[in-house]
Short mmCIF file of C-alpha atoms and ligand atoms in Angstrom, two decimals:
data_model
loop_
_atom_site.label_atom_id
_atom_site.label_comp_id
_atom_site.label_asym_id
_atom_site.label_seq_id
_atom_site.Cartn_x
_atom_site.Cartn_y
_atom_site.Cartn_z
CA UNK A 1 -11.61 -9.95 6.33
CA UNK A 2 -8.39 -11.67 7.45
CA UNK A 3 -8.12 -15.39 6.77
CA UNK A 4 -6.03 -17.39 9.20
CA UNK A 5 -4.77 -20.46 7.37
CA UNK A 6 -2.73 -23.38 8.56
CA UNK A 7 1.02 -23.12 7.99
CA UNK A 8 2.29 -26.49 6.83
CA UNK A 9 5.72 -27.11 5.33
CA UNK A 10 6.12 -23.39 4.71
CA UNK A 11 2.86 -23.14 2.72
CA UNK A 12 -0.54 -21.67 3.62
CA UNK A 13 -3.20 -24.35 3.69
CA UNK A 14 -6.91 -23.51 3.77
CA UNK A 15 -9.75 -25.86 4.59
CA UNK A 16 -13.49 -25.78 3.96
CA UNK A 17 -14.23 -25.62 7.71
CA UNK A 18 -13.83 -22.10 9.04
CA UNK A 19 -14.77 -20.45 12.31
CA UNK A 20 -14.89 -16.82 13.38
CA UNK A 21 -12.19 -15.03 15.33
CA UNK A 22 -13.80 -12.26 17.37
CA UNK A 23 -12.45 -9.13 19.02
CA UNK A 24 -13.47 -9.19 22.70
CA UNK A 25 -13.55 -5.38 22.86
CA UNK A 26 -16.76 -5.15 20.84
CA UNK A 27 -17.43 -8.73 19.69
CA UNK A 28 -16.74 -7.78 16.06
CA UNK A 29 -15.48 -10.49 13.70
CA UNK A 30 -11.78 -10.01 12.94
CA UNK A 31 -11.25 -12.93 10.67
CA UNK A 32 -12.01 -16.47 9.60
CA UNK A 33 -9.89 -19.32 10.89
CA UNK A 34 -9.35 -22.45 8.80
CA UNK A 35 -9.80 -25.42 11.08
CA UNK A 36 -7.34 -28.25 10.49
CA UNK A 37 -8.79 -31.76 10.30
CA UNK A 38 -6.97 -35.06 10.62
CA UNK A 39 -5.62 -34.74 7.05
CA UNK A 40 -4.05 -31.31 7.65
CA UNK A 41 -2.62 -32.35 11.02
CA UNK A 42 -1.16 -35.46 9.39
CA UNK A 43 0.36 -33.37 6.58
CA UNK A 44 1.87 -31.02 9.18
CA UNK A 45 3.36 -33.94 11.13
CA UNK A 46 4.85 -35.35 7.92
CA UNK A 47 6.31 -31.94 7.04
CA UNK A 48 7.83 -31.61 10.51
CA UNK A 49 9.25 -35.15 10.35
CA UNK A 50 10.73 -34.57 6.91
CA UNK A 51 12.33 -31.32 8.11
CA UNK A 52 14.20 -33.27 10.80
CA UNK A 53 16.32 -34.75 8.00
CA UNK A 54 16.60 -31.74 5.69
CA UNK A 55 18.72 -28.57 5.70
CA UNK A 56 17.66 -27.86 9.29
CA UNK A 57 19.44 -30.99 10.52
CA UNK A 58 22.59 -30.10 8.59
CA UNK A 59 22.91 -26.60 10.04
CA UNK A 60 25.82 -25.99 12.37
CA UNK A 61 25.04 -24.68 15.82
CA UNK A 62 26.26 -21.14 14.99
CA UNK A 63 24.02 -21.15 11.89
CA UNK A 64 21.01 -22.21 13.96
CA UNK A 65 21.77 -19.55 16.55
CA UNK A 66 22.04 -16.93 13.81
CA UNK A 67 18.69 -17.99 12.38
CA UNK A 68 16.98 -17.73 15.78
CA UNK A 69 18.38 -14.21 16.13
CA UNK A 70 16.96 -13.45 12.69
CA UNK A 71 13.53 -14.68 13.82
CA UNK A 72 13.67 -12.36 16.84
CA UNK A 73 14.71 -9.46 14.62
CA UNK A 74 11.98 -10.41 12.13
CA UNK A 75 9.34 -10.09 14.86
CA UNK A 76 10.80 -6.76 15.96
CA UNK A 77 10.85 -5.50 12.36
CA UNK A 78 7.13 -6.26 12.16
CA UNK A 79 6.44 -5.14 15.71
CA UNK A 80 3.40 -3.08 14.74
CA UNK A 81 1.81 -6.00 12.86
CA UNK A 82 2.29 -8.33 15.81
CA UNK A 83 1.03 -5.70 18.23
CA UNK A 84 -2.09 -5.00 16.19
CA UNK A 85 -2.80 -8.72 15.79
CA UNK A 86 -2.37 -9.49 19.48
CA UNK A 87 -4.50 -6.55 20.54
CA UNK A 88 -7.27 -7.43 18.11
CA UNK A 89 -7.35 -11.02 19.38
CA UNK A 90 -7.17 -10.27 23.11
CA UNK A 91 -8.39 -6.68 23.58
CA UNK A 92 -5.55 -6.03 26.01
CA UNK A 93 -4.38 -2.44 26.52
CA UNK A 94 -1.79 -1.18 24.05
CA UNK A 95 0.65 -0.36 26.87
CA UNK A 96 0.58 -3.93 28.16
CA UNK A 97 0.94 -5.70 24.81
CA UNK A 98 3.66 -3.32 23.62
CA UNK A 99 5.71 -3.70 26.82
CA UNK A 100 5.24 -7.37 27.55
CA UNK A 101 3.66 -9.61 24.90
CA UNK A 102 5.52 -8.62 21.75
CA UNK A 103 9.00 -7.63 23.04
CA UNK A 104 9.20 -10.67 25.31
CA UNK A 105 7.88 -12.86 22.52
CA UNK A 106 10.78 -11.73 20.32
CA UNK A 107 13.32 -11.90 23.15
CA UNK A 108 12.57 -15.59 23.79
CA UNK A 109 14.38 -16.50 20.55
CA UNK A 110 17.55 -14.64 21.56
CA UNK A 111 17.52 -15.94 25.13
CA UNK A 112 17.34 -19.58 24.05
CA UNK A 113 19.80 -19.06 21.20
CA UNK A 114 22.29 -17.75 23.78
CA UNK A 115 21.51 -20.63 26.10
CA UNK A 116 22.17 -23.33 23.52
CA UNK A 117 25.35 -21.60 22.38
CA UNK A 118 26.82 -21.61 25.86
CA UNK A 119 25.57 -24.72 27.61
CA UNK A 120 28.14 -27.39 28.52
CA UNK A 121 27.55 -31.13 28.86
CA UNK A 122 28.93 -33.38 31.57
CA UNK A 123 31.88 -35.74 31.35
CA UNK A 124 33.26 -38.32 33.79
CA UNK A 125 36.52 -40.23 33.64
CA UNK A 126 36.29 -43.61 35.36
CA UNK A 127 38.69 -46.34 36.41
CA UNK A 128 37.94 -49.74 34.84
CA UNK A 129 38.40 -53.14 36.56
CA UNK A 130 41.33 -54.03 34.27
CA UNK A 131 43.30 -51.07 35.59
CA UNK A 132 42.52 -48.96 32.58
CA UNK A 133 40.29 -45.97 32.10
CA UNK A 134 37.07 -45.00 30.37
CA UNK A 135 35.67 -41.61 29.50
CA UNK A 136 31.95 -40.84 29.64
CA UNK A 137 30.51 -37.77 28.03
CA UNK A 138 27.00 -36.46 27.42
CA UNK A 139 25.63 -35.53 24.02
CA UNK A 140 22.31 -33.76 23.65
CA UNK A 141 20.24 -34.67 20.59
CA UNK A 142 16.87 -33.21 19.55
CA UNK A 143 13.80 -35.18 20.59
CA UNK A 144 12.22 -34.81 17.16
CA UNK A 145 8.79 -33.36 16.42
CA UNK A 146 7.36 -31.32 19.29
CA UNK A 147 3.67 -30.44 19.59
CA UNK A 148 3.16 -27.03 21.24
CA UNK A 149 -0.42 -26.52 22.46
CA UNK A 150 -1.05 -22.96 23.61
CA UNK A 151 -3.57 -20.89 25.61
CA UNK A 152 -5.01 -17.48 24.79
CA UNK A 153 -3.91 -15.27 27.66
CA UNK A 154 -0.39 -14.35 26.46
CA UNK A 155 -0.50 -15.89 22.98
CA UNK A 156 2.80 -14.92 21.36
CA UNK A 157 4.80 -14.83 24.56
CA UNK A 158 3.76 -18.28 25.83
CA UNK A 159 4.05 -19.84 22.38
CA UNK A 160 7.56 -18.56 21.67
CA UNK A 161 8.59 -19.48 25.21
CA UNK A 162 8.27 -23.08 23.97
CA UNK A 163 8.97 -22.79 20.24
CA UNK A 164 12.28 -20.97 20.83
CA UNK A 165 13.92 -23.62 23.08
CA UNK A 166 12.47 -26.41 20.91
CA UNK A 167 14.12 -24.94 17.81
CA UNK A 168 17.29 -23.99 19.67
CA UNK A 169 17.68 -27.68 20.51
CA UNK A 170 17.23 -28.67 16.84
CA UNK A 171 13.67 -30.00 16.97
CA UNK A 172 10.83 -29.14 14.61
CA UNK A 173 7.50 -27.89 15.95
CA UNK A 174 3.77 -28.08 15.34
CA UNK A 175 1.95 -25.23 17.07
CA UNK A 176 -1.73 -25.37 17.94
CA UNK A 177 -2.63 -21.84 19.05
CA UNK A 178 -5.79 -21.28 21.06
CA UNK A 179 -8.93 -21.02 18.92
CA UNK A 180 -9.43 -17.61 20.60
CA UNK A 181 -6.08 -16.20 19.47
CA UNK A 182 -4.92 -17.57 16.12
CA UNK A 183 -3.28 -14.39 14.78
CA UNK A 184 0.28 -14.08 16.09
CA UNK A 185 1.18 -17.77 15.61
CA UNK A 186 0.06 -17.33 11.98
CA UNK A 187 2.08 -14.14 11.56
CA UNK A 188 5.13 -15.90 12.92
CA UNK A 189 4.85 -18.29 9.97
CA UNK A 190 5.35 -15.30 7.66
CA UNK A 191 8.45 -14.28 9.62
CA UNK A 192 9.83 -17.83 9.48
CA UNK A 193 9.59 -17.74 5.68
CA UNK A 194 10.96 -14.19 5.49
CA UNK A 195 14.14 -15.03 7.41
CA UNK A 196 14.69 -18.39 5.70
CA UNK A 197 13.81 -20.97 8.34
CA UNK A 198 13.72 -24.25 6.38
CA UNK A 199 10.24 -25.41 5.43
CA UNK A 200 8.56 -27.75 7.87
CA UNK A 201 10.56 -26.60 10.89
CA UNK A 202 7.71 -24.41 12.17
CA UNK A 203 4.12 -25.44 11.42
CA UNK A 204 0.78 -24.13 12.67
CA UNK A 205 -2.52 -25.99 12.77
CA UNK A 206 -5.68 -24.18 13.81
CA UNK A 207 -8.73 -25.46 15.59
CA UNK A 208 -10.20 -26.51 18.90
CA UNK A 209 -9.34 -29.21 21.43
CA UNK A 210 -11.51 -32.33 21.49
CA UNK A 211 -12.40 -33.78 18.05
CA UNK A 212 -10.33 -31.08 16.42
CA UNK A 213 -6.73 -30.04 15.74
CA UNK A 214 -5.68 -30.16 19.42
CA UNK A 215 -6.71 -33.77 19.92
CA UNK A 216 -5.61 -34.90 16.43
CA UNK A 217 -2.18 -33.43 17.08
CA UNK A 218 -1.62 -34.81 20.56
CA UNK A 219 -2.91 -38.25 19.53
CA UNK A 220 -0.68 -38.38 16.45
CA UNK A 221 2.01 -41.09 16.73
CA UNK A 222 4.39 -38.99 14.63
CA UNK A 223 4.69 -36.45 17.46
CA UNK A 224 7.61 -37.26 19.77
CA UNK A 225 6.80 -34.98 22.72
CA UNK A 226 4.05 -32.59 23.80
CA UNK A 227 4.45 -29.31 25.59
CA UNK A 228 1.23 -27.72 26.78
CA UNK A 229 0.09 -24.62 28.62
CA UNK A 230 -3.52 -24.44 29.72
CA UNK A 231 -6.05 -25.79 32.14
CA UNK A 232 -5.27 -28.69 34.42
CA UNK A 233 -8.26 -30.65 33.11
CA UNK A 234 -7.03 -30.28 29.52
CA UNK A 235 -3.62 -31.46 30.72
CA UNK A 236 -5.24 -34.65 31.99
CA UNK A 237 -6.77 -35.31 28.55
CA UNK A 238 -3.48 -34.63 26.79
CA UNK A 239 -1.59 -36.85 29.20
CA UNK A 240 -3.91 -39.73 28.32
CA UNK A 241 -3.21 -39.12 24.62
CA UNK A 242 0.53 -38.98 25.32
CA UNK A 243 0.41 -42.33 27.09
CA UNK A 244 0.07 -43.98 23.68
CA UNK A 245 3.68 -44.37 22.64
CA UNK A 246 4.91 -43.29 26.11
CA UNK A 247 5.63 -39.78 24.90
CA UNK A 248 7.01 -37.18 27.31
CA UNK A 249 4.97 -34.14 28.33
CA UNK A 250 5.84 -30.75 29.76
CA UNK A 251 2.84 -29.09 31.37
CA UNK A 252 2.23 -25.55 32.61
CA UNK A 253 -1.25 -25.71 34.08
CA UNK A 254 -3.70 -23.82 36.23
CA UNK A 255 -3.20 -22.11 39.57
CA UNK A 256 -5.03 -20.69 42.56
CA UNK A 257 -2.17 -18.60 43.77
CA UNK A 258 -1.84 -16.97 47.17
CA UNK A 259 -0.60 -13.47 47.88
CA UNK A 260 0.64 -13.12 51.48
CA UNK A 261 1.12 -9.71 53.04
CA UNK A 262 2.84 -9.40 56.42
CA UNK A 263 2.27 -6.39 58.67
CA UNK A 264 5.95 -5.39 58.42
CA UNK A 265 5.84 -5.03 54.60
CA UNK A 266 6.42 -1.89 52.56
CA UNK A 267 2.70 -1.14 52.56
CA UNK A 268 2.47 0.92 49.38
CA UNK A 269 4.64 -1.47 47.39
CA UNK A 270 2.56 -4.43 48.57
CA UNK A 271 -0.69 -2.76 47.53
CA UNK A 272 0.70 -2.01 44.07
CA UNK A 273 2.14 -5.52 43.76
CA UNK A 274 -1.01 -7.35 44.83
CA UNK A 275 -3.18 -5.11 42.64
CA UNK A 276 -1.00 -6.00 39.64
CA UNK A 277 -1.06 -9.70 40.44
CA UNK A 278 -4.85 -9.72 40.80
CA UNK A 279 -5.89 -7.43 37.95
CA UNK A 280 -3.16 -7.30 35.28
CA UNK A 281 -4.31 -8.65 31.92
CA UNK A 282 -7.81 -8.59 33.44
CA UNK A 283 -6.75 -11.32 35.85
CA UNK A 284 -5.99 -13.72 33.01
CA UNK A 285 -2.47 -14.62 34.11
CA UNK A 286 -1.76 -18.12 35.36
CA UNK A 287 0.57 -16.64 37.99
CA UNK A 288 -2.08 -14.18 39.18
CA UNK A 289 -3.32 -13.93 42.76
CA UNK A 290 -6.91 -14.90 43.54
CA UNK A 291 -6.39 -15.52 47.27
CA UNK A 292 -4.89 -12.72 49.35
CA UNK A 293 -3.98 -13.17 53.01
CA UNK A 294 -3.15 -10.02 54.99
CA UNK A 295 -1.81 -9.94 58.55
CA UNK A 296 -4.46 -8.60 60.87
CA UNK A 297 -2.89 -5.29 62.06
CA UNK A 298 -2.95 -3.89 58.49
CA UNK A 299 -5.89 -5.89 57.14
CA UNK A 300 -8.59 -3.23 56.93
CA UNK A 301 -6.26 -0.53 55.69
CA UNK A 302 -4.96 -2.92 53.04
CA UNK A 303 -8.42 -3.89 51.77
CA UNK A 304 -9.33 -0.19 51.42
CA UNK A 305 -6.11 0.61 49.55
CA UNK A 306 -6.47 -2.38 47.23
CA UNK A 307 -10.08 -1.43 46.50
CA UNK A 308 -8.97 2.11 45.63
CA UNK A 309 -6.57 0.70 43.04
CA UNK A 310 -9.24 -1.59 41.58
CA UNK A 311 -11.63 1.35 41.27
CA UNK A 312 -8.95 3.42 39.52
CA UNK A 313 -8.64 0.91 36.64
CA UNK A 314 -10.06 2.33 33.43
CA UNK A 315 -11.64 -0.05 30.91
CA UNK A 316 -11.65 1.14 27.33
CA UNK A 317 -10.43 0.62 23.80
CA UNK A 318 -6.87 -0.76 23.82
CA UNK A 319 -5.32 2.29 22.17
CA UNK A 320 -7.43 4.98 23.85
CA UNK A 321 -5.65 7.34 26.20
CA UNK A 322 -6.05 6.35 29.83
CA UNK A 323 -7.10 2.75 29.17
CA UNK A 324 -5.58 0.50 31.83
CA UNK A 325 -7.99 -2.42 31.74
CA UNK A 326 -9.12 -4.68 28.92
CA UNK A 327 -12.04 -7.05 28.51
CA UNK A 328 -11.98 -10.78 29.20
CA UNK A 329 -11.07 -12.98 26.24
CA UNK A 330 -14.63 -13.89 25.24
CA UNK A 331 -18.29 -13.83 26.16
CA UNK A 332 -18.02 -17.50 27.09
CA UNK A 333 -15.21 -16.84 29.52
CA UNK A 334 -17.11 -13.88 30.96
CA UNK A 335 -20.09 -16.13 31.68
CA UNK A 336 -17.76 -18.44 33.59
CA UNK A 337 -16.20 -15.61 35.61
CA UNK A 338 -19.63 -14.08 36.32
CA UNK A 339 -20.85 -17.45 37.60
CA UNK A 340 -18.16 -17.17 40.30
CA UNK A 341 -19.27 -13.58 41.03
CA UNK A 342 -22.75 -15.04 41.66
CA UNK A 343 -21.33 -17.92 43.70
CA UNK A 344 -19.44 -15.46 45.92
CA UNK A 345 -22.69 -13.67 46.73
CA UNK A 346 -24.46 -16.97 47.39
CA UNK A 347 -21.64 -17.99 49.75
CA UNK A 348 -22.08 -14.77 51.75
CA UNK A 349 -19.16 -12.68 50.47
CA UNK A 350 -18.88 -8.99 51.20
CA UNK A 351 -18.40 -7.41 47.77
CA UNK A 352 -15.85 -4.68 48.53
CA UNK A 353 -15.79 -3.44 44.96
CA UNK A 354 -17.00 -4.59 41.53
CA UNK A 355 -19.04 -7.76 41.26
CA UNK A 356 -20.61 -7.21 37.87
CA UNK A 357 -20.36 -5.77 34.38
CA UNK A 358 -19.38 -2.12 33.84
CA UNK A 359 -21.58 0.23 31.88
CA UNK A 360 -19.53 0.74 28.72
CA UNK A 361 -19.81 3.45 26.09
CA UNK A 362 -21.75 2.90 22.88
CA UNK A 363 -19.81 0.66 20.53
CA UNK A 364 -18.26 -1.33 23.38
CA UNK A 365 -21.42 -2.72 24.94
CA UNK A 366 -21.09 -6.09 23.20
CA UNK A 367 -17.52 -6.60 24.48
CA UNK A 368 -16.58 -9.07 27.22
CA UNK A 369 -16.18 -6.35 29.84
CA UNK A 370 -16.18 -7.10 33.52
CA UNK A 371 -15.52 -5.24 36.77
CA UNK A 372 -12.38 -5.86 38.83
CA UNK A 373 -13.72 -7.40 42.00
CA UNK A 374 -12.63 -7.84 45.60
CA UNK A 375 -14.41 -9.97 48.17
CA UNK A 376 -13.99 -10.55 51.87
CA UNK A 377 -15.78 -12.83 54.32
CA UNK A 378 -15.95 -16.07 52.35
CA UNK A 379 -15.68 -19.40 54.17
CA UNK A 380 -12.51 -21.42 53.37
CA UNK A 381 -14.57 -24.12 51.64
CA UNK A 382 -16.19 -21.78 49.09
CA UNK A 383 -15.62 -22.78 45.46
CA UNK A 384 -14.62 -19.17 44.86
CA UNK A 385 -11.58 -19.74 47.07
CA UNK A 386 -10.82 -23.25 45.87
CA UNK A 387 -11.24 -23.14 42.07
CA UNK A 388 -9.29 -21.19 39.47
CA UNK A 389 -11.51 -18.39 38.13
CA UNK A 390 -9.00 -16.73 35.76
CA UNK A 391 -10.65 -13.34 36.08
CA UNK A 392 -9.85 -9.95 37.68
CA UNK A 393 -10.89 -10.88 41.18
CA UNK A 394 -9.52 -11.85 44.55
CA UNK A 395 -10.70 -12.73 48.02
CA UNK A 396 -8.89 -11.04 50.91
CA UNK A 397 -8.77 -12.70 54.34
CA UNK A 398 -6.93 -11.79 57.54
CA UNK A 399 -4.34 -14.01 59.27
CA UNK A 400 -2.50 -13.86 62.56
CA UNK A 401 0.67 -15.93 62.30
CA UNK A 402 3.01 -17.62 59.87
CA UNK A 403 1.94 -21.22 60.54
CA UNK A 404 -1.71 -20.34 59.97
CA UNK A 405 -1.10 -18.59 56.66
CA UNK A 406 1.20 -21.34 55.38
CA UNK A 407 -1.52 -23.92 56.07
CA UNK A 408 -4.13 -21.79 54.29
CA UNK A 409 -1.94 -20.98 51.31
CA UNK A 410 -1.04 -24.66 50.81
CA UNK A 411 -4.61 -25.89 51.19
CA UNK A 412 -5.17 -26.26 47.44
CA UNK A 413 -4.54 -28.92 44.81
CA UNK A 414 -2.63 -26.29 42.81
CA UNK A 415 0.97 -25.18 43.34
CA UNK A 416 2.03 -22.70 40.70
CA UNK A 417 3.16 -19.43 42.29
CA UNK A 418 3.02 -17.26 45.40
CA UNK A 419 3.85 -13.65 46.17
CA UNK A 420 4.99 -12.75 49.69
CA UNK A 421 5.41 -9.26 51.05
CA UNK A 422 7.59 -8.69 54.15
CA UNK A 423 10.64 -6.71 55.22
CA UNK A 424 11.91 -9.53 57.43
CA UNK A 425 14.50 -11.66 55.64
CA UNK A 426 13.89 -14.61 57.95
CA UNK A 427 10.15 -14.60 57.28
CA UNK A 428 10.79 -14.30 53.55
CA UNK A 429 13.09 -17.31 53.33
CA UNK A 430 10.97 -19.46 55.66
CA UNK A 431 7.87 -18.73 53.57
CA UNK A 432 9.67 -19.48 50.32
CA UNK A 433 10.62 -22.87 51.69
CA UNK A 434 7.22 -23.67 53.24
CA UNK A 435 4.94 -22.81 50.32
CA UNK A 436 4.22 -25.71 47.94
CA UNK A 437 4.78 -23.80 44.69
CA UNK A 438 7.07 -23.80 41.67
CA UNK A 439 7.74 -20.05 41.85
CA UNK A 440 7.80 -17.88 44.96
CA UNK A 441 8.16 -14.13 44.58
CA UNK A 442 9.25 -12.04 47.56
CA UNK A 443 8.34 -8.34 47.43
CA UNK A 444 7.65 -8.71 43.71
CA UNK A 445 5.48 -10.51 41.21
CA UNK A 446 5.98 -11.74 37.63
CA UNK A 447 9.63 -10.69 37.73
CA UNK A 448 11.14 -13.18 35.30
CA UNK A 449 14.73 -14.05 34.58
CA UNK A 450 14.40 -16.47 31.66
CA UNK A 451 17.43 -18.46 32.82
CA UNK A 452 15.51 -19.64 35.89
CA UNK A 453 13.28 -22.71 36.27
CA UNK A 454 9.61 -22.11 35.51
CA UNK A 455 6.81 -24.55 36.29
CA UNK A 456 4.25 -25.67 38.81
CA UNK A 457 4.09 -28.02 41.76
CA UNK A 458 1.15 -30.37 42.49
CA UNK A 459 -1.61 -30.07 39.84
CA UNK A 460 -0.08 -26.91 38.36
CA UNK A 461 2.29 -28.73 36.07
CA UNK A 462 4.87 -31.32 35.19
CA UNK A 463 8.49 -30.42 34.58
CA UNK A 464 10.40 -27.18 34.47
CA UNK A 465 11.26 -25.01 31.50
CA UNK A 466 13.54 -21.97 31.29
CA UNK A 467 17.31 -21.70 30.80
CA UNK A 468 19.10 -25.04 30.84
CA UNK A 469 16.04 -26.67 32.45
CA UNK A 470 14.42 -26.57 29.01
CA UNK A 471 17.08 -28.99 27.80
CA UNK A 472 15.61 -31.75 29.94
CA UNK A 473 12.46 -31.72 27.84
CA UNK A 474 13.63 -30.58 24.41
CA UNK A 475 16.62 -32.93 24.12
CA UNK A 476 17.59 -36.51 24.75
CA UNK A 477 20.72 -36.71 26.86
CA UNK A 478 22.81 -39.54 25.48
CA UNK A 479 25.79 -40.90 27.39
CA UNK A 480 28.78 -42.02 25.36
CA UNK A 481 31.19 -44.33 27.20
CA UNK A 482 34.62 -44.77 25.60
CA UNK A 483 37.04 -47.37 26.90
CA UNK A 484 40.45 -45.82 26.54
P1 NAD B 501 -7.39 -24.62 27.76
O1 NAD B 501 -6.82 -25.79 28.50
O2 NAD B 501 -8.85 -24.52 27.63
O3 NAD B 501 -6.82 -24.60 26.26
C1 NAD B 501 -5.45 -24.56 25.99
C2 NAD B 501 -5.19 -25.16 24.62
O4 NAD B 501 -5.48 -26.55 24.66
C3 NAD B 501 -6.03 -24.57 23.50
O5 NAD B 501 -5.22 -24.43 22.37
C4 NAD B 501 -7.10 -25.62 23.29
O6 NAD B 501 -7.64 -25.62 22.01
C5 NAD B 501 -6.32 -26.89 23.55
N1 NAD B 501 -7.11 -28.05 23.95
C6 NAD B 501 -8.26 -28.08 24.66
N2 NAD B 501 -8.68 -29.35 24.84
C7 NAD B 501 -7.76 -30.15 24.24
C8 NAD B 501 -7.63 -31.57 24.10
N3 NAD B 501 -8.50 -32.41 24.61
N4 NAD B 501 -6.55 -32.04 23.42
C9 NAD B 501 -5.64 -31.20 22.90
N5 NAD B 501 -5.71 -29.86 23.01
C10 NAD B 501 -6.76 -29.34 23.68
O7 NAD B 501 -6.76 -23.34 28.46
P2 NAD B 501 -7.09 -21.80 28.10
O8 NAD B 501 -8.47 -21.52 28.56
O9 NAD B 501 -6.69 -21.52 26.72
O10 NAD B 501 -6.05 -21.03 29.05
C11 NAD B 501 -6.31 -20.73 30.38
C12 NAD B 501 -5.68 -21.76 31.30
O11 NAD B 501 -4.28 -21.84 31.05
C13 NAD B 501 -5.78 -21.43 32.77
O12 NAD B 501 -6.08 -22.59 33.50
C14 NAD B 501 -4.40 -20.94 33.14
O13 NAD B 501 -4.05 -21.06 34.49
C15 NAD B 501 -3.56 -21.80 32.27
N6 NAD B 501 -2.24 -21.20 32.05
C16 NAD B 501 -1.16 -21.73 32.70
C17 NAD B 501 0.10 -21.16 32.53
C18 NAD B 501 1.30 -21.70 33.25
O14 NAD B 501 2.40 -21.30 32.90
N7 NAD B 501 1.15 -22.57 34.23
C19 NAD B 501 0.23 -20.05 31.70
C20 NAD B 501 -0.89 -19.54 31.06
C21 NAD B 501 -2.12 -20.12 31.24
#
């Protein structure tokens, strides 16, 4: 049985409190996770603080860039280990994890290494009252110790998306992976040691949120800034912890994203795009679409075509031929998603397809399997339309004109992403401007250029990361004013 230990100052640290890590495909126990208490979190913070003044701080920028490239190559060298670990933790299909999670997880280190190598800072020459001149220039310094609190849906990818820019900027990090997916963050510790990242620069503490490693870490006064991806409600708790010491936060939170399909769209492309956005990763993508609005002339045809794609998804073991659909992350999460399936029925939904649990083969019956589900006919006030479900499901409603669909799409406390399908350039640009979201895709979904700003509006987040936008959070911008 694998043991997932904490990674503190480059060493593996066990504790006497362990919990089970289960495979959602069949509910088998994969390993035992060593939960960090206050003492381990404190030791990790001290290690990260000490590393701010060690060899890491003395590295030149080219040396740091080279090391980040070595981390990326180290992940790629152990691609199969990372892939196996991620699949065992999440149950996601092999094709998905091997094309997205692991390669993009590795690529994050190169992208942010390139960014930091090339980014300029500002400078302003100014006239002074005595007729002379002064020169102002910006210097970016690391913020210090960064806590990185992660979710379970894209474990390696979302963790490295924050660890890579944090390290590129010269900080040290303390990662708290989700209790559901401890494996790849732990493996990354091995890679850090293999490629020679100085001890204490990358640390991992395992455990849960409240009264566990998550809370101990975010409450710790030795942490200078907190970056978090997860539920909006958790973000509220972390923000309260961050208020002590007025520490900055960067939040990527929940969503209840709209997909908007105009009658003039490329019909087949829109069906494929919306099906991906609703069902990929078993609907466990923060950017996913749970509310679909389709213009009336193509509404019925669209619902039928989307249902056909949902029915074609094949649940099964991650590596089995033909598997295109994994389980949910856990039995607990399945209970939550199924409660919304019940709520939809209670609120009078027409269940177009799905709505329950599939009949799986022997050996898989204890997994967290669920059917991809499409509803129509729900009233706008239904909780199913208003709350984030984070499962493979969507409600499809018709609309007549642009103003109506903009009002419906924006009628939510969330504001993460939207996907709009139209062939009319004017419609596309007007929609992009009118929707209250951080990311608006036109005729696409989850197409990411890592140089662009990523983040949510309203209750979907605080701040933007990606490209040079990451510098705002991971560095202090100091102005130096020199009287000449
Ligand atoms: P979650 O909020 O339950 O947990 C996320 C992490 O926070 C876990 O590591 C957990 O242990 C920790 N945590 C929980 N309570 C804490 C506390 N009080 N103090 C400190 N840490 C605490 O989220 P999840 O269920 O793991 O992930 C799903 C959620 O993440 C969804 O809401 C989804 O929309 C969101 N998400 C958002 C983005 C984005 O980019 N906006 C990306 C992925 C997921």
